[in-house]
PDB file of C-alpha atoms in Angstrom:
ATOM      1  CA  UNK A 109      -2.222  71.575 -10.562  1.00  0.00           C
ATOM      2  CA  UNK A 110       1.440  70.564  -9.849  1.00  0.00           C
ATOM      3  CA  UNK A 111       3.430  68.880 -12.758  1.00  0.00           C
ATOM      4  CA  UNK A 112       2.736  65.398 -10.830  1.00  0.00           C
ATOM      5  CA  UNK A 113      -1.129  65.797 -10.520  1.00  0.00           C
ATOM      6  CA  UNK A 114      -1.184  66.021 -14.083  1.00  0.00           C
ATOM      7  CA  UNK A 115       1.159  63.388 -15.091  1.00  0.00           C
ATOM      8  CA  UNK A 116      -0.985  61.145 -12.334  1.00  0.00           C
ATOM      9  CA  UNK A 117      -4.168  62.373 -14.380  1.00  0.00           C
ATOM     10  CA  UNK A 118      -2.487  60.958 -17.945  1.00  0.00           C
ATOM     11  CA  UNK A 119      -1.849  58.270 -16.494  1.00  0.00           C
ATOM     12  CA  UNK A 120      -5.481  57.897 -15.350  1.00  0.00           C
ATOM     13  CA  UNK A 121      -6.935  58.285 -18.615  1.00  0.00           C
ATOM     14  CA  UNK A 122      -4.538  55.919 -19.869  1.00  0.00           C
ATOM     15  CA  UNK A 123      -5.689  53.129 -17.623  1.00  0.00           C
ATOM     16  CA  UNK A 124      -9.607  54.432 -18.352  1.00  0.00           C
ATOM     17  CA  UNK A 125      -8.672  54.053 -22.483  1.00  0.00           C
ATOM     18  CA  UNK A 126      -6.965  50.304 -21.301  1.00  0.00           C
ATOM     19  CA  UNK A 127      -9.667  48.976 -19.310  1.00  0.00           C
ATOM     20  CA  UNK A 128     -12.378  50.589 -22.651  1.00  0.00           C
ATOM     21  CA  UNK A 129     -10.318  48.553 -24.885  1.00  0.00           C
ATOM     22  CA  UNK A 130     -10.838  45.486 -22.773  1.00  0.00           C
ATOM     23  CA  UNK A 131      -7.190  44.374 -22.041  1.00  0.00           C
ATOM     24  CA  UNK A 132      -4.951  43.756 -19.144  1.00  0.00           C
ATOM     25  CA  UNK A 133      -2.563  45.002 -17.497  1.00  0.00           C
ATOM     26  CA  UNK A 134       0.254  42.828 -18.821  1.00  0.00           C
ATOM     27  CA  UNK A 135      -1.522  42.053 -22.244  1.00  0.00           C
ATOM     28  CA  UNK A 136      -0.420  46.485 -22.722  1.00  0.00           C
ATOM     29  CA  UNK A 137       2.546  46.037 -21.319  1.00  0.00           C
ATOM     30  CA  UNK A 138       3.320  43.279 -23.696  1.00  0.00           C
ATOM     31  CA  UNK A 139       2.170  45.074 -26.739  1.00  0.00           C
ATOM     32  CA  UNK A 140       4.449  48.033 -26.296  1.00  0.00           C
ATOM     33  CA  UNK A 141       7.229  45.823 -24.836  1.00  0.00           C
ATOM     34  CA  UNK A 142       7.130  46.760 -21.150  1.00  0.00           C
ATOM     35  CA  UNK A 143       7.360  45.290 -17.752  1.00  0.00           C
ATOM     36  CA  UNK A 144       3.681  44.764 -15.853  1.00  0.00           C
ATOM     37  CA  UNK A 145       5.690  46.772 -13.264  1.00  0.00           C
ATOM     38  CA  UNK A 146       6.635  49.218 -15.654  1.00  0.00           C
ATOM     39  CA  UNK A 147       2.853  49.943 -16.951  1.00  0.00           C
ATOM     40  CA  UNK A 148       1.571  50.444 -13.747  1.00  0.00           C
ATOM     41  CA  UNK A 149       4.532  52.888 -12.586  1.00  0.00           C
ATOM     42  CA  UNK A 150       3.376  55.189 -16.046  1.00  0.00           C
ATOM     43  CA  UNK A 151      -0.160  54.887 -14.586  1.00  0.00           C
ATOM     44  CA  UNK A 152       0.672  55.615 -11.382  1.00  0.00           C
ATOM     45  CA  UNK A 153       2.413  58.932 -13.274  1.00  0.00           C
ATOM     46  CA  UNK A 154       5.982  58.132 -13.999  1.00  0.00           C
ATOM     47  CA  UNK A 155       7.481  56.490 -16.188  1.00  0.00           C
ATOM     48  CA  UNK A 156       8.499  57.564 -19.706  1.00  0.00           C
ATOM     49  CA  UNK A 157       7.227  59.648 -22.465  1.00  0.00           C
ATOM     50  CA  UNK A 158       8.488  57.167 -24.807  1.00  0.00           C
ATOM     51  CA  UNK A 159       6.226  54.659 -23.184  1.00  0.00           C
ATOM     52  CA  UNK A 160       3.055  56.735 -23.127  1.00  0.00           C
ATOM     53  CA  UNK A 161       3.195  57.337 -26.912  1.00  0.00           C
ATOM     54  CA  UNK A 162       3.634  53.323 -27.020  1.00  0.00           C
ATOM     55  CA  UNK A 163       0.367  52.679 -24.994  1.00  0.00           C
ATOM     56  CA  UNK A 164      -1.435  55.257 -26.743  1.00  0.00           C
ATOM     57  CA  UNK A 165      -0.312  53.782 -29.892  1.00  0.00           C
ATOM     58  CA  UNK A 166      -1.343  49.824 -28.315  1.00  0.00           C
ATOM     59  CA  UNK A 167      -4.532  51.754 -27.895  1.00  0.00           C
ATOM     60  CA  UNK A 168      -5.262  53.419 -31.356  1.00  0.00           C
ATOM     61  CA  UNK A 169      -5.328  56.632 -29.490  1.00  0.00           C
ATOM     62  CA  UNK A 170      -2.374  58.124 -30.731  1.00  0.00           C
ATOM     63  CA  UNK A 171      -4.594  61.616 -31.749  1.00  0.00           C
ATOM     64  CA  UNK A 172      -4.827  61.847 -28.434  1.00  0.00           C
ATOM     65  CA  UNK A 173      -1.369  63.641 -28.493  1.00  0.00           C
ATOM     66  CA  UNK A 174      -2.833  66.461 -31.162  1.00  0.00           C
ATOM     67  CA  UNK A 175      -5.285  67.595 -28.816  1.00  0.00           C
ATOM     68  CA  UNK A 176      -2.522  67.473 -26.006  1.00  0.00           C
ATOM     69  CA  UNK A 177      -0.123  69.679 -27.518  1.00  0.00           C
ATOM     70  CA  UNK A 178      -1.240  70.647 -30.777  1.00  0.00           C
ATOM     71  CA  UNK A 179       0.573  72.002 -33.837  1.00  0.00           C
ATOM     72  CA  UNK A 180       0.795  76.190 -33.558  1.00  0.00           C
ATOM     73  CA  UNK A 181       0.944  77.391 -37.383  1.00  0.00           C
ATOM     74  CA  UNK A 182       2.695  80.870 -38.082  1.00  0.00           C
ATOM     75  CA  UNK A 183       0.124  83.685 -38.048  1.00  0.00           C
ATOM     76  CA  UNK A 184      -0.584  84.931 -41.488  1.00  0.00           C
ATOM     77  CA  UNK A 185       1.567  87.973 -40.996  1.00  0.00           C
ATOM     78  CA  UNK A 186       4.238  85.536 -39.863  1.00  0.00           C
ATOM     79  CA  UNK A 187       3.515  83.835 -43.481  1.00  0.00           C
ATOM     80  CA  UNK A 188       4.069  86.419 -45.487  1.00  0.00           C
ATOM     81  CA  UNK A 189       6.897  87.452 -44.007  1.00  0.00           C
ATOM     82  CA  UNK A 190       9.016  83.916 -44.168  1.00  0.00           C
ATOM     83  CA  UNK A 191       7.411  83.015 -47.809  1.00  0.00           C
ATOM     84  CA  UNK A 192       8.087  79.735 -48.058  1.00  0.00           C
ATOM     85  CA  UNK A 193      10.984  80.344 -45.046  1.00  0.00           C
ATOM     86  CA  UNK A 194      10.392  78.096 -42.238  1.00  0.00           C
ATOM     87  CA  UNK A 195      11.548  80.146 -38.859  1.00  0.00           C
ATOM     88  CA  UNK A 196      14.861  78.486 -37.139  1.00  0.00           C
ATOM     89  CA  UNK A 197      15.332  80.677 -34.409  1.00  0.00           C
ATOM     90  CA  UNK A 198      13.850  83.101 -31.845  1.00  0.00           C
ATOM     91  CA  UNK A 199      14.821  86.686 -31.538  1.00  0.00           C
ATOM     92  CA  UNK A 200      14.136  89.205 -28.126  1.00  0.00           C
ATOM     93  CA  UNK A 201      12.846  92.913 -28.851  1.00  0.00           C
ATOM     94  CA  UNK A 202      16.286  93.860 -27.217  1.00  0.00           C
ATOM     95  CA  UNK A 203      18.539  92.807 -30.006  1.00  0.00           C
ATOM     96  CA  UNK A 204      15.793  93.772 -32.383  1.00  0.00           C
ATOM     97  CA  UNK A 205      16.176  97.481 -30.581  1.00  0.00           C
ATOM     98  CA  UNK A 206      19.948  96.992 -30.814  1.00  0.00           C
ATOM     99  CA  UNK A 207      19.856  96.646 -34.179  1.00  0.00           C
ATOM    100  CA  UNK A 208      17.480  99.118 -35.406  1.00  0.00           C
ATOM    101  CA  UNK A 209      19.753 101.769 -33.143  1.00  0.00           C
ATOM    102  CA  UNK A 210      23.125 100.684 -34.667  1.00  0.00           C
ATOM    103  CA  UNK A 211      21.467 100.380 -38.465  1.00  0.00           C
ATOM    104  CA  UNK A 212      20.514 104.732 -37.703  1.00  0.00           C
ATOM    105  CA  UNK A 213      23.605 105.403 -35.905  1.00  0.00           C
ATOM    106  CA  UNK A 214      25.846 104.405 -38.608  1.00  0.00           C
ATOM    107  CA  UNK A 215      27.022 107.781 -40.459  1.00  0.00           C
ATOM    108  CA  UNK A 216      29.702 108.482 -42.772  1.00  0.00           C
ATOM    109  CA  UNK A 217      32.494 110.651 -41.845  1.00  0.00           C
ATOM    110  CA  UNK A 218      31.774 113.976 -43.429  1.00  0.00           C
ATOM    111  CA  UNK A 219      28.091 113.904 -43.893  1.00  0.00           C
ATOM    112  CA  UNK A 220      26.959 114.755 -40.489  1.00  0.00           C
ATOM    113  CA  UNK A 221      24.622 118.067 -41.614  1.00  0.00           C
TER     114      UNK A 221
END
């Protein structure tokens, strides 16, 4: 699916969770402070993301999102590693490599047996 068949599908489950709720068009647009013309563009699979969460909210189907996209916890390994540490940043194997070489390659004049 391209990235505008599935925005055109949200959109389309959007409208399905509207018309389930019983409500207009411009009675959801309303609620979440949007032009009629505005709702039916984030149907129609534009609009904002700002806007979606709005609707969804209008439609008490905000938990929607967690299914979307939900939350990926660390891996248990990944727990007891950090220990209360929350990760910041993202590392590739090549400067993990680069710095397991120049941690071994580090030798003190003199003690080269």
């Amino acid at each position: 699916m391209t990235n505008s068949a599935i925005a055109t599908e949200l959109g389309e489950r959007l409208e399905r969770l509207r018309l389930a709720q019983n409500l207009t068009q411009q009675m959801l647009a309303d609620e979440i402070g949007i032009t009629a013309k505005s709702y039916r563009q984030l149907v129609a699979g534009g609009g904002k993301l700002e806007n979606m969460i709005a609707a969804l909210r209008a439609l008490n189907a905000l938990e929607q999102l967690d299914n979307f996209l939900p939350d990926t916890p660390p891996s248990p390994l990944e727990q007891l590693k950090l220990r209360g540490k929350q990760r910041q940043r993202a590392r590739t194997s090549n400067y993990k490599a680069a710095e397991a070489r120049t941690a071994e390659g580090i030798k003190e004049p003199g003690l080269d047996w």
